[in-house]
PDB file of C-alpha atoms and ligand atoms in Angstrom:
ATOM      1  CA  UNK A  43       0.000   0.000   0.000  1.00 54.00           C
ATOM      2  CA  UNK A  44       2.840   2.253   1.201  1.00 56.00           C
ATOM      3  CA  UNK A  45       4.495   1.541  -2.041  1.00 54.00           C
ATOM      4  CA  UNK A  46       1.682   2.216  -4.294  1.00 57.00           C
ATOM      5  CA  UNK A  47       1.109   5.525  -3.037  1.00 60.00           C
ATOM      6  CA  UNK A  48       4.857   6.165  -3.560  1.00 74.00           C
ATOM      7  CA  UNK A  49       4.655   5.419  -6.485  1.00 77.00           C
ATOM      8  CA  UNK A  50       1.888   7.265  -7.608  1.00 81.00           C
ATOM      9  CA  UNK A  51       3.068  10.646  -5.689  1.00 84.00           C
ATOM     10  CA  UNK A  52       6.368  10.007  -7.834  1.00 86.00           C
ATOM     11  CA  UNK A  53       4.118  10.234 -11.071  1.00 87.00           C
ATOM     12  CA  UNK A  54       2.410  13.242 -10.275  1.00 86.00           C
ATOM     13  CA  UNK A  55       5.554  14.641  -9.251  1.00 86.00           C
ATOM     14  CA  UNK A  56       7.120  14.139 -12.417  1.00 87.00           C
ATOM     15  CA  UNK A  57       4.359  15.406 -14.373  1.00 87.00           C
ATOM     16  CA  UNK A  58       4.562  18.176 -12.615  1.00 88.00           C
ATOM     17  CA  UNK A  59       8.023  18.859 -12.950  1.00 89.00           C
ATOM     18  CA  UNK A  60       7.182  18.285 -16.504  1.00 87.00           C
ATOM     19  CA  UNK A  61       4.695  21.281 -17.049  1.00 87.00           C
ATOM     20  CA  UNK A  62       6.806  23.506 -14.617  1.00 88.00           C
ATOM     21  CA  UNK A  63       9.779  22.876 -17.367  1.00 87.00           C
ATOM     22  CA  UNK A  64       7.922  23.074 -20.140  1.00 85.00           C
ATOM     23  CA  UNK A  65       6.324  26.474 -18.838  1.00 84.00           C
ATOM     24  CA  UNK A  66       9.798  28.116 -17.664  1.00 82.00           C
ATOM     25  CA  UNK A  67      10.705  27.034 -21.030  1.00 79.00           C
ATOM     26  CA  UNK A  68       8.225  29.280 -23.158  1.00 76.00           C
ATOM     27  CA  UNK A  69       8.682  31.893 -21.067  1.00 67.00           C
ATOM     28  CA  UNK A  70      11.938  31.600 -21.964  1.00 63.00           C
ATOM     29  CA  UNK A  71      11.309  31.871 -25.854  1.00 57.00           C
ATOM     30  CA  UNK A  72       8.517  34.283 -25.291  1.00 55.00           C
ATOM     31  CA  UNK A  73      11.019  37.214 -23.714  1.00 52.00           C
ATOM     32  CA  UNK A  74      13.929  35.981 -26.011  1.00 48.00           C
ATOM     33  CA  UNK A  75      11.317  36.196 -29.280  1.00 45.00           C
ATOM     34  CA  UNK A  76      10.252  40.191 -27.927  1.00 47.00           C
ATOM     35  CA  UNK A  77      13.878  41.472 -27.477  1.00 48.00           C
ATOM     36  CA  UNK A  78      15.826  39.744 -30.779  1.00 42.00           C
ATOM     37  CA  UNK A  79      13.218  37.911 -33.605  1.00 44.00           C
ATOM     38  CA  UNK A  80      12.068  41.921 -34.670  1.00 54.00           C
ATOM     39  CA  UNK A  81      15.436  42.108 -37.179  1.00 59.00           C
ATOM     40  CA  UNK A  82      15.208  41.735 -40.816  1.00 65.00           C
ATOM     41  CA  UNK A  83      18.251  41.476 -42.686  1.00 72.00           C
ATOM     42  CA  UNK A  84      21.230  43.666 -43.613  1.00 78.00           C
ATOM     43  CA  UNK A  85      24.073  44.988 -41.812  1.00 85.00           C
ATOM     44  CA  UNK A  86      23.171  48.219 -39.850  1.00 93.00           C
ATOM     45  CA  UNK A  87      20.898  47.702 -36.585  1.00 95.00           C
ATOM     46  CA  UNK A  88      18.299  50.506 -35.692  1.00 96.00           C
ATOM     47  CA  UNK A  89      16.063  50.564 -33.034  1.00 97.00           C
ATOM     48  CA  UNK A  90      13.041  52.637 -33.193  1.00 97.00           C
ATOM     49  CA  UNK A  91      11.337  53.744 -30.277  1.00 98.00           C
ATOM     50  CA  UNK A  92       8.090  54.629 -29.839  1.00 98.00           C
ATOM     51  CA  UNK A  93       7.616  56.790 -26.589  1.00 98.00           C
ATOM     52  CA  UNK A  94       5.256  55.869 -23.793  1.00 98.00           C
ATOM     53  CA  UNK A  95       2.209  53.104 -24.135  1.00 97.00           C
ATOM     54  CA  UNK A  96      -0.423  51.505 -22.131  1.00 97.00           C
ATOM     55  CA  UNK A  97      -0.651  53.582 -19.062  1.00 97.00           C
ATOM     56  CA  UNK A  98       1.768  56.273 -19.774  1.00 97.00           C
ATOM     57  CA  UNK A  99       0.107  57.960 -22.697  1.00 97.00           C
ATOM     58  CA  UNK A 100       2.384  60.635 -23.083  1.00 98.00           C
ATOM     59  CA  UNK A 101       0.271  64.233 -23.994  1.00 98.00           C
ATOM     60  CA  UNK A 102      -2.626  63.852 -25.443  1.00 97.00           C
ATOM     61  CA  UNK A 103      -5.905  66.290 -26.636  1.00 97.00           C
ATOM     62  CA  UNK A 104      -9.710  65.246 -27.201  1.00 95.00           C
ATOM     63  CA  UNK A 105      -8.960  61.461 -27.059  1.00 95.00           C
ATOM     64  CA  UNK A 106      -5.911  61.725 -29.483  1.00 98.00           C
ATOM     65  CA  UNK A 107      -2.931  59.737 -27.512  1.00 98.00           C
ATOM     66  CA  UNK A 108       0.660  60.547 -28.277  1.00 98.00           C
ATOM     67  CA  UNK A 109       1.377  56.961 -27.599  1.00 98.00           C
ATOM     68  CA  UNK A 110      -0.802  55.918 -30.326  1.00 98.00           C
ATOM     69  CA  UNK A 111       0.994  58.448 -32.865  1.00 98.00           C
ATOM     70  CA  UNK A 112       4.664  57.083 -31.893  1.00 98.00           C
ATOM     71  CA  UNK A 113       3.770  53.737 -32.154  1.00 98.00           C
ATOM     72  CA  UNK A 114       1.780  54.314 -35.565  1.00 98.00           C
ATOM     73  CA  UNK A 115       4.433  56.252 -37.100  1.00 98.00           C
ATOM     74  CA  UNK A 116       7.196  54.025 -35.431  1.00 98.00           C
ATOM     75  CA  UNK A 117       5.553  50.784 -37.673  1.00 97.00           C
ATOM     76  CA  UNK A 118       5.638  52.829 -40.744  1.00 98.00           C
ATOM     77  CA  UNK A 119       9.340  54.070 -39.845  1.00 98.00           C
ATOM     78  CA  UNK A 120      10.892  50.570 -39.416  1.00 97.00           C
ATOM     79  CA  UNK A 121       8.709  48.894 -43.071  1.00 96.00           C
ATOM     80  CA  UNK A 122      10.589  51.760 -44.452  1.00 97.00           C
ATOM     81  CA  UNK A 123      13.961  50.563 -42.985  1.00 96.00           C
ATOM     82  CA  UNK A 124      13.616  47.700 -43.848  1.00 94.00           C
ATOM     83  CA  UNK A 125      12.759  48.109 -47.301  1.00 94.00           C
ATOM     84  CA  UNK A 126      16.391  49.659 -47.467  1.00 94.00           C
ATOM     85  CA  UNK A 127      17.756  46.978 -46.219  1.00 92.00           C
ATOM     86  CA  UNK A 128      18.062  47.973 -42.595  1.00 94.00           C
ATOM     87  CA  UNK A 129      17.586  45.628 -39.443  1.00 94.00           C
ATOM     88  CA  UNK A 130      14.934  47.099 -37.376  1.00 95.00           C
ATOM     89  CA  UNK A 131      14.007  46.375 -33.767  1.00 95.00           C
ATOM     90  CA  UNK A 132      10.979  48.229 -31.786  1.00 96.00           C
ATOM     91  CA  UNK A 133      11.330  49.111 -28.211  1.00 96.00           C
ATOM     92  CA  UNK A 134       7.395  48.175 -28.085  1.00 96.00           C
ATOM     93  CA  UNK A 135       4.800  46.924 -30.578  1.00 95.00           C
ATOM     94  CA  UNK A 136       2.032  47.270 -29.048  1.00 96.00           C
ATOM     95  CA  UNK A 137       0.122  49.106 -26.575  1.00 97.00           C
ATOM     96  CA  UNK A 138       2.217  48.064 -23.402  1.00 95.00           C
ATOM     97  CA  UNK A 139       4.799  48.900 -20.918  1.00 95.00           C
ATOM     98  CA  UNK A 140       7.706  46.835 -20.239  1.00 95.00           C
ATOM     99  CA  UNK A 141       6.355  44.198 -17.248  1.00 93.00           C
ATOM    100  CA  UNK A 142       3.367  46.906 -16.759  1.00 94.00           C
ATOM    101  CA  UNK A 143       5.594  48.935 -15.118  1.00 95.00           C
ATOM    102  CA  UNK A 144       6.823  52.745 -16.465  1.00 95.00           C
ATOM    103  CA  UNK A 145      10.367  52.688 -14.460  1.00 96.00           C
ATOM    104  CA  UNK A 146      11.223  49.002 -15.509  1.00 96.00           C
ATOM    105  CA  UNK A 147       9.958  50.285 -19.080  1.00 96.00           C
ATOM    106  CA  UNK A 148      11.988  53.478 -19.165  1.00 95.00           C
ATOM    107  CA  UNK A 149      15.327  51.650 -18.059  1.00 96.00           C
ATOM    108  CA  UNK A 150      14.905  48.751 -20.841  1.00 96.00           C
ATOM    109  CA  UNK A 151      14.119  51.000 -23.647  1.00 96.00           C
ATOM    110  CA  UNK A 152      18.154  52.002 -23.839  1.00 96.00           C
ATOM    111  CA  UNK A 153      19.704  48.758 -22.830  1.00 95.00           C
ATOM    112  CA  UNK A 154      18.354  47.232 -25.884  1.00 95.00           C
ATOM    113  CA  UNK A 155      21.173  48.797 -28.188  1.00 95.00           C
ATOM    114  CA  UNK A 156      23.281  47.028 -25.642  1.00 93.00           C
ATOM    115  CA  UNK A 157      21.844  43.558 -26.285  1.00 92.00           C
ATOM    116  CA  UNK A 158      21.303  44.308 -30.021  1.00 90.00           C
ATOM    117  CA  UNK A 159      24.320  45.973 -30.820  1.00 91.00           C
ATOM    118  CA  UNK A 160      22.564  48.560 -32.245  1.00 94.00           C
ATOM    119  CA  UNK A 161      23.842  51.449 -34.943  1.00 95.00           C
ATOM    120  CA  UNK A 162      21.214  53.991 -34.567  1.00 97.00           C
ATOM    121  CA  UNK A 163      18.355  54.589 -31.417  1.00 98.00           C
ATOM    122  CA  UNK A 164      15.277  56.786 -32.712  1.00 98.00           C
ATOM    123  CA  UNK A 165      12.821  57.929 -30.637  1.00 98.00           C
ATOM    124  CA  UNK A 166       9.828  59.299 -31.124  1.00 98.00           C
ATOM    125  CA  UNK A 167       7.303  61.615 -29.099  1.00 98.00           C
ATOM    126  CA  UNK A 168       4.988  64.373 -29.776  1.00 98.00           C
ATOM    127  CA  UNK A 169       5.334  67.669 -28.044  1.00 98.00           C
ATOM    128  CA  UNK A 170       3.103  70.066 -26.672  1.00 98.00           C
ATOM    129  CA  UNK A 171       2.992  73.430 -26.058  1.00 98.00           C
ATOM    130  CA  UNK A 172       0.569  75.828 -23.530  1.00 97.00           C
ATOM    131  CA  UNK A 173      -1.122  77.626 -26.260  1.00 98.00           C
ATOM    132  CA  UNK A 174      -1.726  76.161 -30.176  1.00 98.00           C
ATOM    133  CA  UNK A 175       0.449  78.276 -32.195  1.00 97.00           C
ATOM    134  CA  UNK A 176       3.856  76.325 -32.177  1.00 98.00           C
ATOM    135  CA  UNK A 177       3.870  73.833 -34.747  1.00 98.00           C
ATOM    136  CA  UNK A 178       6.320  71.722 -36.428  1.00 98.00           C
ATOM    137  CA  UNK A 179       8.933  69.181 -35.478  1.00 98.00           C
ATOM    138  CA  UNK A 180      11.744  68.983 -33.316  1.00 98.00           C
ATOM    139  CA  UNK A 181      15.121  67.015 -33.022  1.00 98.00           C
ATOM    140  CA  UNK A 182      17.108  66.612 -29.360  1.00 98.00           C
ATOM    141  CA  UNK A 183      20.358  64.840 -29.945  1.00 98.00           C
ATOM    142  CA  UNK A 184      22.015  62.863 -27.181  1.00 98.00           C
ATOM    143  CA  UNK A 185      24.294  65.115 -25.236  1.00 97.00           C
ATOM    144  CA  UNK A 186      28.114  64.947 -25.777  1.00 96.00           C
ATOM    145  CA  UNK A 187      27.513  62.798 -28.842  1.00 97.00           C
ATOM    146  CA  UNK A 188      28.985  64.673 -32.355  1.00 96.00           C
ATOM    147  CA  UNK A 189      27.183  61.761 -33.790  1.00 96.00           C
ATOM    148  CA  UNK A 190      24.114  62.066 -32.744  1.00 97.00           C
ATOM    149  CA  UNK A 191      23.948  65.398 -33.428  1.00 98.00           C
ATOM    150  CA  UNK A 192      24.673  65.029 -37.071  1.00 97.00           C
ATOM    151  CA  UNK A 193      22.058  62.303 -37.392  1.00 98.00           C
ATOM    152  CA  UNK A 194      19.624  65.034 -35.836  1.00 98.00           C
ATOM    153  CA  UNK A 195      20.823  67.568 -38.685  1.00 98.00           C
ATOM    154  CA  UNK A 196      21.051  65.203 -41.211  1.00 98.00           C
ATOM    155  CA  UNK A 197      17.421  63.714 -40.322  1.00 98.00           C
ATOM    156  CA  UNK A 198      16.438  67.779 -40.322  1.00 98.00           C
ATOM    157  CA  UNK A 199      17.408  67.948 -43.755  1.00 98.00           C
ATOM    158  CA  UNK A 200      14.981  65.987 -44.841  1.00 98.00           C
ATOM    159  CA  UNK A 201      11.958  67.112 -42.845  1.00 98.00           C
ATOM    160  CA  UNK A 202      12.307  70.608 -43.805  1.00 98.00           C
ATOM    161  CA  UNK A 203      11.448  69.609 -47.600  1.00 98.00           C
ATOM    162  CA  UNK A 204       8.054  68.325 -46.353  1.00 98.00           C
ATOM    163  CA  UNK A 205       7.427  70.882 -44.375  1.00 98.00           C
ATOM    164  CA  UNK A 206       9.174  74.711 -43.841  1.00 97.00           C
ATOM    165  CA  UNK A 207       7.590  74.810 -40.241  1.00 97.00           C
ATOM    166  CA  UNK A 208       9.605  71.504 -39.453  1.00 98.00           C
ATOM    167  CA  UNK A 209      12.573  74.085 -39.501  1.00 97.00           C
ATOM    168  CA  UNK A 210      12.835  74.032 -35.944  1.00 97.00           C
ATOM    169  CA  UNK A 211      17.052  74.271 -34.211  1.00 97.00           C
ATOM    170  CA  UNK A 212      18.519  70.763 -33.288  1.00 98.00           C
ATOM    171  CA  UNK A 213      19.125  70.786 -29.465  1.00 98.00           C
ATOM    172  CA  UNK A 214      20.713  68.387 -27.278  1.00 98.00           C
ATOM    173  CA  UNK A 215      18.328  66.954 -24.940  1.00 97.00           C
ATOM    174  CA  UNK A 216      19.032  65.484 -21.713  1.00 96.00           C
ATOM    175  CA  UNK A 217      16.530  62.297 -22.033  1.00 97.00           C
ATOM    176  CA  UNK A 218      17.330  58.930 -19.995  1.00 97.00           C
ATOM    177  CA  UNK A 219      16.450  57.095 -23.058  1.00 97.00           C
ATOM    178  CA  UNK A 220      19.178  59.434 -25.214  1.00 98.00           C
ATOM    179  CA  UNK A 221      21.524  59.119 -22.609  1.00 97.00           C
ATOM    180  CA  UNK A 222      21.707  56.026 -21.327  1.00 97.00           C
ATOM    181  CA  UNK A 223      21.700  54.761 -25.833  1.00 97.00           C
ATOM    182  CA  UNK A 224      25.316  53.090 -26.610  1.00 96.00           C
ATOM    183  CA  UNK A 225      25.036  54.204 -30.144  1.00 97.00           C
ATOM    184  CA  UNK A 226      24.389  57.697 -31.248  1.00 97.00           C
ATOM    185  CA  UNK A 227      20.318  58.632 -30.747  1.00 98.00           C
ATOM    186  CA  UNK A 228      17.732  61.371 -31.390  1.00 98.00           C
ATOM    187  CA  UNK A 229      14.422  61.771 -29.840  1.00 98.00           C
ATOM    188  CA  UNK A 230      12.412  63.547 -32.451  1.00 98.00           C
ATOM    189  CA  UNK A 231       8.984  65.101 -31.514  1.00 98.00           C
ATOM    190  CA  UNK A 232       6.979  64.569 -35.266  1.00 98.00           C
ATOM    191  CA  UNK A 233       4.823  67.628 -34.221  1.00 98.00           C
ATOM    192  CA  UNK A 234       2.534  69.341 -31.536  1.00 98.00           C
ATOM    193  CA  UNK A 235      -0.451  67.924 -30.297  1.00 98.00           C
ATOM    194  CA  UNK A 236      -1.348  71.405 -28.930  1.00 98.00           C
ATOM    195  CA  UNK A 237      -1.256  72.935 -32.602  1.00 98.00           C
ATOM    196  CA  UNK A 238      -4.739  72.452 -34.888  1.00 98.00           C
ATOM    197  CA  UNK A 239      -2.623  72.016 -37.613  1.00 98.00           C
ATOM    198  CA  UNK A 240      -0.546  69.228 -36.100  1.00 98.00           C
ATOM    199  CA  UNK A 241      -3.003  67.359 -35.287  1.00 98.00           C
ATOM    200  CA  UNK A 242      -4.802  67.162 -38.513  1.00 98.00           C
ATOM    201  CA  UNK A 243      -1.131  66.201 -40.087  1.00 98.00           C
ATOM    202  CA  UNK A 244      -0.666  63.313 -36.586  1.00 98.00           C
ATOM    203  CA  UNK A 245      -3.505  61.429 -37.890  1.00 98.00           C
ATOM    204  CA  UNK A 246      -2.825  61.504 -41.378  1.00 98.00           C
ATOM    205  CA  UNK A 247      -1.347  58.861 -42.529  1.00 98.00           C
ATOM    206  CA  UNK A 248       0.139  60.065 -45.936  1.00 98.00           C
ATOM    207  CA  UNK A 249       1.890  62.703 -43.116  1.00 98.00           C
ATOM    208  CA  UNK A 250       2.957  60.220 -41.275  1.00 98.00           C
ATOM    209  CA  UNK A 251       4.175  58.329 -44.467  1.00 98.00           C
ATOM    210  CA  UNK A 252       5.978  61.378 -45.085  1.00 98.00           C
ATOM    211  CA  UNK A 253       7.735  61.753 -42.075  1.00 98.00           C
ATOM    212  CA  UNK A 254       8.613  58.476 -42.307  1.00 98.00           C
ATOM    213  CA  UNK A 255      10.055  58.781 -46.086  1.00 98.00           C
ATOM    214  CA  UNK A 256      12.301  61.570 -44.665  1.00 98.00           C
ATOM    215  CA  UNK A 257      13.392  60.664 -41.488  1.00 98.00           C
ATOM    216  CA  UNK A 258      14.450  56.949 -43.750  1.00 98.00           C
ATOM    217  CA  UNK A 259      16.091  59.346 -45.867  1.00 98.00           C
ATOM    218  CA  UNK A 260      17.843  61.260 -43.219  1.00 98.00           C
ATOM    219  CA  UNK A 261      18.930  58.067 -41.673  1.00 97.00           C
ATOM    220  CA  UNK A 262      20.219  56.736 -45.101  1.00 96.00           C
ATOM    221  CA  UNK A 263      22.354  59.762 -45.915  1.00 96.00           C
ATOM    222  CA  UNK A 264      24.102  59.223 -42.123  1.00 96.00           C
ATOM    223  CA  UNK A 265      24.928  55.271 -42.714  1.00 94.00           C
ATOM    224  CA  UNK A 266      26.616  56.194 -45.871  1.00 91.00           C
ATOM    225  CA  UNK A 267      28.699  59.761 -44.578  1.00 87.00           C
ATOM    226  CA  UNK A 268      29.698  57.491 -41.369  1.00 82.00           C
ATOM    227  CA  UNK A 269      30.242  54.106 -42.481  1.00 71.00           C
ATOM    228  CA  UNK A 270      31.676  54.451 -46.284  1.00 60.00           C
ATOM    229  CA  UNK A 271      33.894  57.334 -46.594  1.00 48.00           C
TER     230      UNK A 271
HETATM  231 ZN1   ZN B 142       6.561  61.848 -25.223  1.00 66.86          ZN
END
């Protein structure tokens, strides 16, 4: 009798053990897939990042969410990339905060170009402003970092041609995300959320297409002044 019910504890330990494994396991993959299976192919590494999510919706006006913005134009930004041939990892694809939580989210967001060995960190936000008439785009540059700040004027380059109010002075701008980047990184703010105008151009996707199209462009022209002369 005493045996018996040995033996069957044994089983149901090893089953057990069996699902505990096999759970630990895909957790495993699951955390490995989120951080490294975003990259495409070819030889430079960006990582585009859209600012805030979930909880931490950035600025927002009338039900429009900055969040939603960065991460729409951040999924544009990266099919772009990649149809030049550039590896592309997002800091979030979705909705969400790193583990749910904004300080555990805020510290991963930079670490990544650690892990990835990243070329390029791009961040994106929208800005606001107290009253609507500032409007346009903005570039902040990671501080110290020649770089980074000739990715931010190369990148304006190419968003003044879409748009003369984009014309707005590169600054260096002392964000953890920028800072804490091992590769040189912008934060670009696509446009005010406070401005009428902005907003109708934030949720329009050709804009948005646009922006993307020139910030690709701006990116492009970097890679090849950097890496090739
Ligand atoms: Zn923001």
């Amino acid at each position: 009798m005493y045996i018996l019910i040995d033996q069957k504890r044994k089983k149901i330990i090893i089953i057990l053990l069996f699902f505990l494994i096999a759970l630990l396991l895909l957790i495993f993959i699951k955390s490995t897939n989120n951080e490294l299976a975003v990259y495409g192919t070819g030889s430079f590494r960006i990582i585009v990042d859209p600012g805030h999510g979930s909880i931490d919706t950035g600025t927002h006006f009338n039900g429009l969410y900055e969040k939603d913005i960065n991460l729409k134009l951040a999924r544009i930004l990266t099919v772009k990339l990649k149809e030049n041939n550039i590896r592309t990892a997002m800091t979030r694809n979705e909705d969400q905060l790193y583990k749910d939580s904004r300080n555990k989210d805020l510290k991963r967001r930079p670490t990544l170009t650690g892990k990835l060995k990243t070329d390029l960190f791009i961040s994106l936000h929208v800005n606001q402003y107290h009253t609507s008439q500032p409007s346009g785009s903005q570039i902040f540059y990671k501080t110290n970092s020649d770089k980074s700040k000739l990715l931010a004027k190369t990148i304006l380059k190419y968003l003044i041609k879409i748009r003369p109010e984009n014309d707005r002075e590169i600054t260096p701008g002392n964000y953890y995300v920028l800072n804490q980047a091992d590769c040189p990184a912008v934060l670009i703010e696509i446009g005010f959320i406070s401005s009428p105008i902005d907003r109708q151009l934030l949720t329009d996707n050709k804009y948005l297409e646009k922006m993307a199209n020139a910030i690709t462009a701006g990116i492009i022209e970097y890679l090849k002044t950097n890496f090739y002369n």
